[in-house]
Amino acid sequence: MINSLLNTGAANRDTYLQQIAAATTEWDLLIIGGGATGLGIALDATSRGYKVLLVEQADFAKGTSSRSTKLVHGGVRYLAQGDVKLVREASIERGLLHRNAPHLVKDQNFIVPVYTLFDRLKYTVGLKIYDWIAGRLSLGSSVFISKKEIIKKIPGIRPNGLKGGVLYHDGQFDDSRLAINLVQSIWENGGYAINYMRVTHLLKDKNGKTSGAKVMDTEAKKAYELKAKAVVNATGVFVDDILQMDKPGSNKTICVSQGVHLVLDKKFYPSPEALMIPDTTDGRVLFAVPWHNKVVLGTTDTPVETASLEPQALEKEINFILETAGNYLSTKPQRSDVLSVFAGLRPLAAPQRGSQKTKEISRSHKIIVSTSKLFTILGGKWTTYRKMGEDMVNRIEKELQWHRKKTTTSSLPIHGFSADTDWNDPFYFYGSDAPLLRLQMNGTANQWLSEELKIHRTQIVWAIDHEMARTVEDVLSRRTRALFLNARESQRIAPECAAIMAKVLGKDASWEKEQIDGFNKLAEQYILR
Ligand SMILES: Cc1cc2nc3c(=O)[nH]c(=O)nc-3n(C[C@H](O)[C@H](O)[C@H](O)COP(=O)(O)OP(=O)(O)OC[C@H]3O[C@@H](n4cnc5c(N)ncnc54)[C@H](O)[C@@H]3O)c2cc1C
């Protein structure tokens, strides 16, 4: 049934809604939140055979999960902090994800430049330990490279005092594309995942146990009451809002830390190798990562008081990235060179010690089970989303005394799986869908909607028909990455995108105008003036 839903065209979400509304029995799991964490839990539970519904208040990966540094990594920085357990877990997950989604996760070389003999020793030994921790799931061995080699690979690098560098391997990916492929995997395995459905209240049974949720379809403004045996709070930086619904006055469980990225043309960093700058002035590492023919620079770690779906980059964060990266790039970038700036919020488990800085808080995940048996998950990383899913479903089975079922996700290919990825193909991230997409282009594959970003009109129709895109923002932010790669170019193509969408979705001119205006306003926040 679900497979046929994948091909029902624009009615896709409507058909889902009807089936959800018509469901008379309770769901086994109702998962709140369609980011990496919720999707990982939903896929794990679905593939164990549970009846699963995931609801996302906005679009899948609208929150933090589309705003990462795009690394599938063990975490060199966490090793420096001595968090070997997290590095081991993340390194294993990195290997599994590389194996299960080879169309999205790339083996990426990283270079750490070294300027002192002590650093040479520190990074050579440290990265050998990093390789060793990953064991047979390592993506390759680290090596020391000479000053001459590093200057050849990174022509803009500061040569004075340079002793050489250490080259190591980590994974690189497209975060929101992985999220969309996970949604498709959930559907294909018999589960339900739907966007624009917001949980507004939790339902309790006569014993005070969580028994479902009131959910608002934010498109049709219609409310539903959904019953479930287990309700999971996987809402990232919003977990405390759901915990307040569960028990008003609950203590805060997370603290929020903002990270900003800048995207530049690749002429500023033409190397295929990524750069890792250790020991920046804010005590974090800074990355320059090649991504979709551009380079992503980041990130920062700034504690913030309130969570939002559209966090704003601070001037001091922008200046810090431009200045720090400027020392390593071919040409020092100016504000006007920035193609896009985006900010994301880390949902970190609140520190044990009140004074702990956000960059020192472990990125490990934590599960909390409320007295009402609401299941909440905090912290984590994109890289470990699968393990987080497995741990949560194990915990639910244990707490609710369900018959234990074995997880299968460690060897489950993710939608789009394709072993022979050509990273130069502009449609590589569609994996096994790429031939079908090309077929639908009907010989027009070179007629771009955006030549600069290699975006084709057919991708818009595809996003609606197969990937549940509902708005111009869904298409230009998370099905394609236009907004994140070049915000001005995304504004330029928004009107045509809206026109195509209106036609496919059967919307009128006022919808089209609303979409264009809304998107333009949003894109302004990604542009540095
Ligand atoms: C700057 C930065 C860089 C990072 N880089 C990396 C990296 O390179 N590699 C890595 O492994 N990790 C990285 N991370 C960490 C990783 O991105 C996060 O751990 C992960 O994306 C968090 O996913 P999540 O699902 O918990 O949260 P989110 O992605 O925020 O998802 C939570 C979802 O819940 C939804 N929601 C909230 N309330 C409701 C409600 N009432 N009803 C329905 N839905 C609701 C929200 O709309 C949201 O979509 C980075 C994080 C940041 C901030």
Coordinates of C-alpha atoms and ligand atoms in Angstrom, one line a residue:
M1 CA 0.0 0.0 0.0
I2 CA 2.8 2.4 1.0
N3 CA 4.8 1.7 -2.1
S4 CA 1.8 2.7 -4.2
L5 CA 1.5 5.9 -2.1
L6 CA 4.9 6.9 -3.3
N7 CA 3.5 7.3 -6.8
T8 CA 0.2 8.9 -6.1
G9 CA 1.5 12.4 -7.1
A10 CA 0.3 15.5 -5.5
A11 CA -2.3 13.7 -3.5
N12 CA 0.5 12.0 -1.5
R13 CA 0.1 13.9 1.8
D14 CA -3.7 14.1 1.5
T15 CA -3.9 10.3 1.1
Y16 CA -1.7 9.9 4.1
L17 CA -3.9 12.2 6.2
Q18 CA -7.1 10.4 5.2
Q19 CA -5.5 7.1 6.3
I20 CA -4.3 8.5 9.5
A21 CA -7.7 10.0 10.3
A22 CA -9.4 6.7 9.4
A23 CA -7.1 4.6 11.6
T24 CA -9.3 3.1 14.3
T25 CA -6.7 1.1 16.3
E26 CA -4.0 2.8 18.3
W27 CA -0.5 3.4 17.0
D28 CA 2.3 1.5 18.7
L29 CA 4.5 4.6 18.5
L30 CA 3.6 8.2 17.9
I31 CA 6.9 10.1 17.4
I32 CA 6.9 13.9 17.7
G33 CA 9.6 15.6 15.5
G34 CA 10.8 15.0 12.0
G35 CA 14.5 15.7 12.4
A36 CA 17.4 13.2 12.4
T37 CA 16.4 11.9 15.9
G38 CA 12.7 11.3 15.2
L39 CA 13.3 9.8 11.8
G40 CA 15.9 7.4 13.2
I41 CA 13.5 6.2 15.9
A42 CA 10.6 5.9 13.3
L43 CA 12.7 3.9 10.9
D44 CA 14.0 1.6 13.6
A45 CA 10.5 0.9 15.0
T46 CA 8.9 0.6 11.6
S47 CA 11.5 -1.9 10.5
R48 CA 10.9 -4.0 13.7
G49 CA 7.3 -4.3 12.5
Y50 CA 5.7 -1.7 14.8
K51 CA 2.8 0.5 13.7
V52 CA 4.4 3.9 13.6
L53 CA 3.4 7.5 13.0
L54 CA 5.8 10.4 13.0
V55 CA 4.4 13.9 13.0
E56 CA 6.5 17.0 12.1
Q57 CA 5.1 20.5 12.8
A58 CA 6.9 22.1 9.9
D59 CA 8.8 20.3 7.1
F60 CA 11.1 17.3 7.7
A61 CA 14.5 18.6 8.8
K62 CA 13.3 22.2 9.0
G63 CA 15.0 22.5 12.4
T64 CA 18.7 21.7 13.2
S65 CA 18.8 18.7 10.9
S66 CA 19.2 20.8 7.8
R67 CA 21.8 23.2 9.4
S68 CA 24.7 21.0 10.3
T69 CA 28.3 21.2 9.2
K70 CA 27.5 18.2 6.9
L71 CA 29.9 15.8 8.5
V72 CA 29.4 12.2 9.3
H73 CA 32.2 12.0 11.8
G74 CA 33.6 10.3 14.8
G75 CA 34.5 13.8 16.1
V76 CA 38.2 14.7 16.4
R77 CA 37.3 17.4 18.9
Y78 CA 35.5 14.9 21.2
L79 CA 38.6 12.8 21.2
A80 CA 40.6 15.8 22.3
Q81 CA 38.1 16.2 25.1
G82 CA 38.7 12.5 26.1
D83 CA 35.1 11.4 25.1
V84 CA 36.4 8.1 23.7
K85 CA 33.0 6.3 24.1
L86 CA 31.3 8.9 22.0
V87 CA 34.0 8.8 19.3
R88 CA 33.9 5.0 19.2
E89 CA 30.1 5.0 18.9
A90 CA 30.1 7.8 16.2
S91 CA 32.9 6.1 14.3
I92 CA 30.9 2.9 14.1
E93 CA 27.8 4.8 13.0
R94 CA 29.8 6.7 10.4
G95 CA 30.9 3.4 8.9
L96 CA 27.4 2.0 8.9
L97 CA 25.9 5.1 7.3
H98 CA 28.6 5.1 4.7
R99 CA 27.6 1.5 3.9
N100 CA 23.8 2.0 4.0
A101 CA 23.6 5.4 2.2
P102 CA 26.6 5.4 -0.2
H103 CA 24.8 7.8 -2.5
L104 CA 24.9 10.5 0.2
V105 CA 27.9 9.8 2.4
K106 CA 31.2 10.4 0.9
D107 CA 34.7 9.5 2.2
Q108 CA 36.2 12.9 2.6
N109 CA 39.9 13.7 3.1
F110 CA 40.5 16.4 5.8
I111 CA 43.8 18.2 6.4
V112 CA 44.9 19.6 9.7
P113 CA 47.8 22.1 9.1
V114 CA 50.5 22.1 11.8
Y115 CA 52.7 25.0 12.8
T116 CA 54.7 23.5 15.7
L117 CA 56.6 20.3 16.3
F118 CA 54.4 19.7 19.3
D119 CA 51.3 19.9 17.1
R120 CA 52.8 17.6 14.6
L121 CA 53.3 15.0 17.3
K122 CA 49.9 15.7 18.8
Y123 CA 47.9 15.4 15.6
T124 CA 49.8 12.6 14.1
V125 CA 49.4 10.4 17.2
G126 CA 45.9 11.7 17.9
L127 CA 44.6 10.9 14.5
K128 CA 46.2 7.5 14.5
I129 CA 44.2 6.8 17.7
Y130 CA 41.1 8.2 15.8
D131 CA 41.7 5.7 13.0
W132 CA 42.3 2.9 15.5
I133 CA 39.1 3.6 17.4
A134 CA 37.0 3.2 14.2
G135 CA 38.5 -0.3 13.7
R136 CA 37.4 -2.1 10.6
L137 CA 34.8 0.6 9.9
S138 CA 37.5 3.2 9.5
L139 CA 37.3 5.1 6.2
G140 CA 41.1 5.2 5.7
S141 CA 44.4 5.8 7.5
S142 CA 45.7 9.2 8.5
V143 CA 49.1 10.2 7.2
F144 CA 51.5 13.1 7.7
I145 CA 52.0 15.2 4.6
S146 CA 54.9 17.6 3.9
K147 CA 54.7 21.4 3.8
K148 CA 55.2 21.3 0.0
E149 CA 52.2 18.9 -0.4
I150 CA 49.9 20.9 1.9
I151 CA 50.7 24.1 0.0
K152 CA 49.9 22.3 -3.3
K153 CA 46.6 21.0 -1.9
I154 CA 45.6 24.3 -0.1
P155 CA 47.2 27.1 -2.0
G156 CA 45.9 29.9 0.2
I157 CA 47.4 28.4 3.4
R158 CA 49.7 30.6 5.5
P159 CA 53.2 29.2 4.8
N160 CA 55.2 31.0 7.5
G161 CA 56.1 28.4 10.1
L162 CA 54.1 25.7 8.5
K163 CA 55.6 22.3 9.3
G164 CA 53.2 20.2 7.2
G165 CA 49.9 18.7 8.0
V166 CA 48.0 15.5 8.9
L167 CA 45.5 14.1 6.4
Y168 CA 42.7 12.0 7.8
H169 CA 39.4 10.6 6.7
D170 CA 35.8 11.3 7.8
G171 CA 32.4 11.3 6.2
Q172 CA 30.6 14.2 4.4
F173 CA 26.9 14.3 3.5
D174 CA 23.9 16.3 2.7
D175 CA 21.8 16.4 5.9
S176 CA 18.3 17.3 4.6
R177 CA 18.6 14.9 1.7
L178 CA 19.4 12.1 4.1
A179 CA 16.3 13.2 6.1
I180 CA 14.1 13.0 3.0
N181 CA 15.5 9.6 2.1
L182 CA 14.8 8.4 5.7
V183 CA 11.2 9.5 5.3
Q184 CA 10.9 7.5 2.1
S185 CA 12.5 4.5 3.8
I186 CA 9.9 4.8 6.6
W187 CA 7.1 4.8 4.1
E188 CA 8.6 1.9 2.2
N189 CA 8.9 -0.2 5.3
G190 CA 5.2 0.4 6.2
G191 CA 5.4 3.4 8.6
Y192 CA 3.8 6.8 8.4
A193 CA 5.6 10.1 8.5
I194 CA 3.8 13.3 7.7
N195 CA 4.8 17.0 7.7
Y196 CA 2.9 20.1 8.8
M197 CA 1.3 18.3 11.8
R198 CA 1.9 19.9 15.2
V199 CA 1.4 18.3 18.5
T200 CA -0.5 20.8 20.7
H201 CA -1.5 18.6 23.7
L202 CA -0.7 15.2 25.1
L203 CA -3.5 12.8 25.9
K204 CA -3.5 10.9 29.2
D205 CA -5.4 7.7 30.3
K206 CA -7.2 7.4 33.6
N207 CA -4.0 6.3 35.3
G208 CA -2.2 9.5 34.1
K209 CA -0.1 7.6 31.5
T210 CA 0.5 9.2 28.1
S211 CA -1.9 7.7 25.6
G212 CA -1.5 9.8 22.5
A213 CA -1.6 13.4 21.4
K214 CA -3.8 16.1 20.0
V215 CA -2.3 17.1 16.7
M216 CA -3.1 20.1 14.4
D217 CA -2.8 19.8 10.7
T218 CA -1.4 23.3 10.1
E219 CA -2.3 23.3 6.4
A220 CA -6.0 22.6 6.8
K221 CA -6.2 23.9 10.4
K222 CA -7.9 20.7 11.5
A223 CA -7.3 19.0 14.8
Y224 CA -6.9 15.2 15.3
E225 CA -6.8 13.1 18.4
L226 CA -4.3 10.2 17.9
K227 CA -4.0 7.3 20.3
A228 CA -0.7 5.5 20.8
K229 CA 0.8 3.0 23.2
A230 CA 4.1 4.9 23.3
V231 CA 4.6 8.6 22.6
V232 CA 8.2 9.8 21.9
N233 CA 9.4 13.4 22.3
A234 CA 12.1 13.8 19.7
T235 CA 11.7 17.6 19.2
G236 CA 15.4 18.7 19.5
V237 CA 15.6 22.2 21.0
F238 CA 11.8 22.1 21.7
V239 CA 11.8 19.0 24.0
D240 CA 11.1 21.2 27.0
D241 CA 7.9 22.5 25.4
I242 CA 6.6 19.0 25.1
L243 CA 7.7 18.2 28.7
Q244 CA 5.7 21.2 29.8
M245 CA 2.7 19.7 28.1
D246 CA 3.4 16.5 30.0
K247 CA 3.9 18.2 33.4
P248 CA 3.7 21.9 33.7
G249 CA 6.6 23.3 35.7
S250 CA 9.0 20.5 34.6
N251 CA 12.7 21.4 35.0
K252 CA 14.6 22.4 31.9
T253 CA 16.4 19.4 30.4
I254 CA 18.4 21.0 27.6
C255 CA 20.5 24.1 26.9
V256 CA 20.7 25.5 23.4
S257 CA 23.8 26.4 21.6
Q258 CA 23.9 28.1 18.2
G259 CA 26.3 27.3 15.4
V260 CA 26.6 29.5 12.3
H261 CA 28.0 28.6 8.8
L262 CA 28.9 30.7 5.8
V263 CA 28.8 29.4 2.2
L264 CA 31.3 30.8 -0.3
D265 CA 32.1 30.1 -3.9
K266 CA 34.7 27.4 -4.3
K267 CA 37.2 29.8 -5.8
F268 CA 37.9 30.8 -2.2
Y269 CA 38.8 27.2 -1.4
P270 CA 39.3 25.2 -4.6
S271 CA 40.7 22.2 -2.9
P272 CA 38.8 18.9 -2.9
E273 CA 40.3 18.2 0.6
A274 CA 38.4 19.7 3.5
L275 CA 40.3 21.8 6.1
M276 CA 40.1 21.4 9.8
I277 CA 41.5 24.4 11.7
P278 CA 42.2 23.3 15.3
D279 CA 42.5 25.8 18.2
T280 CA 40.7 28.8 17.0
T281 CA 40.4 31.9 19.2
D282 CA 37.0 30.7 20.5
G283 CA 38.5 27.3 21.5
R284 CA 36.6 25.3 18.9
V285 CA 37.7 23.8 15.6
L286 CA 36.7 25.5 12.3
F287 CA 36.0 23.5 9.1
A288 CA 36.1 24.4 5.5
V289 CA 34.2 21.7 3.7
P290 CA 33.6 21.4 0.0
W291 CA 29.9 20.9 -0.6
H292 CA 27.8 20.9 -3.8
N293 CA 30.5 22.9 -5.7
K294 CA 30.8 25.5 -2.9
V295 CA 32.6 25.6 0.4
V296 CA 30.9 25.7 3.8
L297 CA 32.8 27.4 6.6
G298 CA 31.9 26.9 10.2
T299 CA 31.0 26.7 12.9
T300 CA 30.5 28.6 16.2
D301 CA 29.2 27.7 19.6
T302 CA 27.1 30.5 21.2
P303 CA 24.7 29.8 24.0
V304 CA 21.2 31.2 23.3
E305 CA 18.2 31.6 25.6
T306 CA 15.3 30.8 23.3
A307 CA 14.8 28.2 20.6
S308 CA 13.4 29.1 17.2
L309 CA 13.0 27.3 13.9
E310 CA 14.8 30.2 12.1
P311 CA 17.7 31.2 14.3
Q312 CA 19.7 34.3 13.3
A313 CA 23.5 34.5 12.9
L314 CA 25.1 37.1 15.1
E315 CA 27.5 39.6 13.6
K316 CA 30.3 38.5 16.0
E317 CA 29.8 34.9 14.7
I318 CA 30.0 36.0 11.1
N319 CA 33.1 38.1 11.7
F320 CA 34.8 35.3 13.6
I321 CA 34.3 32.8 10.7
L322 CA 35.4 35.3 8.0
E323 CA 38.5 36.3 10.0
T324 CA 39.6 32.8 11.1
A325 CA 39.0 31.2 7.7
G326 CA 40.5 34.1 5.9
N327 CA 44.0 33.1 7.1
Y328 CA 43.7 29.8 5.2
L329 CA 41.8 30.7 2.0
S330 CA 43.2 31.6 -1.5
T331 CA 41.6 35.1 -1.2
K332 CA 40.3 36.7 2.0
P333 CA 36.5 36.7 1.7
Q334 CA 34.5 39.8 2.4
R335 CA 30.9 40.0 3.6
S336 CA 29.7 40.6 0.1
D337 CA 31.3 37.2 -1.0
V338 CA 29.0 35.2 1.3
L339 CA 26.4 33.4 -0.8
S340 CA 24.4 32.2 2.2
V341 CA 24.6 32.3 6.0
F342 CA 22.7 29.8 8.1
A343 CA 22.4 29.1 11.8
G344 CA 21.4 26.0 13.6
L345 CA 20.7 25.2 17.3
R346 CA 22.2 22.3 19.2
P347 CA 19.9 20.6 21.6
L348 CA 22.5 19.8 24.3
A349 CA 21.6 17.8 27.4
A350 CA 21.7 20.4 30.2
P351 CA 25.1 20.3 32.0
Q352 CA 25.6 18.6 35.3
R353 CA 27.6 21.5 36.5
G354 CA 25.9 24.9 35.9
S355 CA 29.1 26.6 34.9
Q356 CA 30.0 24.2 32.1
K357 CA 30.5 25.9 28.7
T358 CA 28.3 24.6 25.9
K359 CA 31.4 23.5 23.8
E360 CA 32.4 21.3 26.7
I361 CA 29.0 19.5 27.1
S362 CA 29.1 16.0 25.8
R363 CA 27.2 15.4 22.5
S364 CA 26.1 12.0 23.7
H365 CA 22.4 11.4 23.7
K366 CA 20.2 10.8 26.8
I367 CA 16.8 9.2 27.2
I368 CA 14.4 10.4 29.9
V369 CA 11.2 8.4 30.8
S370 CA 8.6 10.6 32.6
T371 CA 6.3 9.3 35.3
S372 CA 3.6 9.4 32.7
K373 CA 5.7 7.2 30.4
L374 CA 6.4 9.9 27.9
F375 CA 9.7 9.0 26.2
T376 CA 12.1 12.0 25.6
I377 CA 15.5 12.0 23.9
L378 CA 18.0 14.7 24.3
G379 CA 21.4 15.6 22.6
G380 CA 23.1 13.4 20.1
K381 CA 24.5 14.0 16.6
W382 CA 23.3 13.5 13.1
T383 CA 26.0 10.8 12.8
T384 CA 24.5 8.8 15.6
Y385 CA 20.8 9.1 14.6
R386 CA 20.5 5.4 13.9
K387 CA 22.0 4.3 17.2
M388 CA 19.7 6.8 19.0
G389 CA 16.7 5.2 17.2
E390 CA 17.8 1.8 18.3
D391 CA 18.4 2.8 21.9
M392 CA 15.0 4.5 22.1
V393 CA 13.0 1.6 20.7
N394 CA 14.9 -0.8 23.0
R395 CA 14.1 1.4 26.0
I396 CA 10.4 1.5 25.0
E397 CA 10.2 -2.2 24.7
K398 CA 11.8 -2.6 28.1
E399 CA 9.8 0.1 30.0
L400 CA 6.5 -1.1 28.5
Q401 CA 7.4 -4.7 28.8
W402 CA 6.8 -5.4 25.1
H403 CA 8.2 -8.6 23.6
R404 CA 11.7 -7.7 22.4
K405 CA 12.3 -7.4 18.7
K406 CA 15.7 -7.1 17.1
T407 CA 16.7 -4.0 15.3
T408 CA 17.6 -4.3 11.7
T409 CA 18.8 -0.8 10.8
S410 CA 22.5 -1.5 10.9
S411 CA 22.2 -3.3 7.6
L412 CA 19.2 -1.6 6.2
P413 CA 19.9 0.2 2.9
I414 CA 18.4 3.7 2.9
H415 CA 16.1 4.9 0.1
G416 CA 18.2 5.9 -2.9
F417 CA 20.9 3.4 -2.1
S418 CA 23.3 3.1 -5.0
A419 CA 26.8 1.7 -4.7
D420 CA 28.4 3.5 -7.7
T421 CA 27.9 7.2 -7.0
D422 CA 29.4 9.7 -9.5
W423 CA 29.9 12.7 -7.2
N424 CA 30.2 15.0 -10.3
D425 CA 26.7 14.1 -11.4
P426 CA 24.5 17.1 -10.4
F427 CA 21.8 14.6 -9.5
Y428 CA 24.0 12.2 -7.5
F429 CA 22.1 12.7 -4.3
Y430 CA 19.0 11.1 -5.8
G431 CA 21.0 7.8 -5.9
S432 CA 18.9 5.1 -7.5
D433 CA 16.1 7.6 -8.2
A434 CA 18.4 9.6 -10.5
P435 CA 17.6 7.5 -13.6
L436 CA 13.9 7.9 -13.0
L437 CA 14.2 11.6 -12.5
R438 CA 16.2 11.9 -15.7
L439 CA 13.6 9.9 -17.6
Q440 CA 10.9 12.3 -16.4
M441 CA 13.0 15.2 -17.8
N442 CA 12.2 13.8 -21.2
G443 CA 15.5 14.9 -22.9
T444 CA 15.6 18.3 -21.3
A445 CA 18.3 17.5 -18.7
N446 CA 20.4 20.4 -19.7
Q447 CA 17.7 23.1 -19.6
W448 CA 18.2 24.4 -16.1
L449 CA 15.9 26.4 -13.9
S450 CA 19.2 27.5 -12.2
E451 CA 22.3 26.9 -14.3
E452 CA 24.4 28.2 -11.4
L453 CA 23.0 25.6 -8.9
K454 CA 22.2 22.9 -11.5
I455 CA 18.5 22.8 -10.5
H456 CA 16.0 21.5 -13.0
R457 CA 12.3 22.2 -13.2
T458 CA 11.6 18.4 -13.0
Q459 CA 13.1 18.3 -9.5
I460 CA 10.3 20.6 -8.3
V461 CA 7.6 18.2 -9.6
W462 CA 9.6 15.3 -8.2
A463 CA 9.9 16.9 -4.8
I464 CA 6.1 17.2 -4.7
D465 CA 5.3 13.8 -6.1
H466 CA 7.8 11.7 -4.2
E467 CA 9.2 13.8 -1.3
M468 CA 6.1 15.4 0.2
A469 CA 7.3 19.0 -0.5
R470 CA 4.4 21.4 0.2
T471 CA 5.9 24.9 -0.1
V472 CA 8.5 26.8 -2.1
E473 CA 10.7 26.8 0.9
D474 CA 10.5 23.0 1.2
V475 CA 11.8 22.7 -2.4
L476 CA 14.4 25.4 -2.3
S477 CA 15.7 24.7 1.2
R478 CA 15.6 21.0 1.8
R479 CA 14.7 19.0 -1.4
T480 CA 17.2 21.1 -3.4
R481 CA 19.7 23.2 -1.3
A482 CA 19.3 26.4 -3.2
L483 CA 18.7 28.7 -0.2
F484 CA 21.8 27.3 1.6
L485 CA 24.0 27.4 -1.4
N486 CA 23.2 30.8 -2.8
A487 CA 20.3 32.7 -1.2
R488 CA 20.1 35.4 -3.9
E489 CA 19.9 32.8 -6.7
S490 CA 17.2 31.0 -4.7
Q491 CA 15.2 34.3 -4.6
R492 CA 15.6 34.6 -8.4
I493 CA 14.1 31.2 -9.1
A494 CA 11.4 31.3 -6.4
P495 CA 8.7 32.7 -8.7
E496 CA 9.1 30.0 -11.3
C497 CA 9.3 27.4 -8.6
A498 CA 6.0 28.7 -7.1
A499 CA 4.3 28.7 -10.6
I500 CA 5.3 25.0 -11.2
M501 CA 4.1 24.1 -7.7
A502 CA 0.8 25.9 -8.0
K503 CA 0.1 24.0 -11.2
V504 CA 1.0 20.6 -9.7
L505 CA -0.8 21.2 -6.4
G506 CA -3.8 22.9 -7.9
K507 CA -3.3 26.2 -6.0
D508 CA -4.4 29.6 -7.0
A509 CA -2.6 32.9 -7.8
S510 CA -2.9 34.2 -4.2
W511 CA -1.2 31.0 -2.9
E512 CA 1.6 31.6 -5.5
K513 CA 2.1 35.2 -4.4
E514 CA 2.0 34.3 -0.7
Q515 CA 4.7 31.6 -1.3
I516 CA 7.0 34.0 -3.3
D517 CA 6.6 36.8 -0.7
G518 CA 7.2 34.4 2.2
F519 CA 10.2 32.8 0.6
N520 CA 11.8 36.2 -0.3
K521 CA 11.4 37.4 3.2
L522 CA 13.0 34.3 4.6
A523 CA 15.9 34.3 2.1
E524 CA 16.7 37.9 3.2
Q525 CA 17.9 36.4 6.5
Y526 CA 20.4 34.2 4.6
I527 CA 21.9 37.2 2.8
L528 CA 24.6 39.4 4.3
R529 CA 23.9 43.1 3.3
Ligands
LIG1 C1 25.7 24.2 13.9 C2 25.6 22.7 14.0 C3 26.4 21.9 13.3 C4 26.3 20.5 13.4 N1 27.1 19.7 12.7 C5 27.0 18.4 12.8 C6 27.7 17.5 11.9 O1 28.5 18.0 11.1 N2 27.6 16.2 12.1 C7 26.8 15.7 13.0 O2 26.7 14.4 13.1 N3 26.0 16.4 13.8 C8 26.0 17.8 13.7 N4 25.2 18.6 14.4 C9 24.2 18.0 15.3 C10 23.0 17.5 14.5 O3 22.7 18.4 13.5 C11 21.8 17.4 15.5 O4 22.2 16.6 16.6 C12 20.5 16.9 14.9 O5 20.3 17.5 13.7 C13 19.4 17.1 15.9 O6 18.3 16.5 15.3 P1 16.9 16.5 16.1 O7 15.9 15.6 15.3 O8 17.1 16.1 17.5 O9 16.4 18.0 16.1 P2 15.7 18.8 14.9 O10 16.4 18.6 13.6 O11 15.6 20.2 15.4 O12 14.3 18.2 14.8 C14 13.3 18.4 15.8 C15 12.0 18.6 15.1 O13 10.9 18.6 16.0 C16 9.9 19.4 15.4 N5 8.9 19.8 16.4 C17 9.1 20.6 17.5 N6 8.0 20.7 18.2 C18 7.0 20.0 17.6 C19 5.7 19.8 17.8 N7 5.0 20.3 18.9 N8 5.0 18.9 17.0 C20 5.6 18.4 15.9 N9 6.9 18.6 15.6 C21 7.6 19.4 16.4 C22 10.7 20.6 14.9 O14 9.9 21.3 13.9 C23 11.9 20.0 14.3 O15 11.9 19.7 12.9 C24 25.3 20.0 14.3 C25 24.5 20.8 15.0 C26 24.6 22.2 14.8 C27 23.6 23.1 15.5

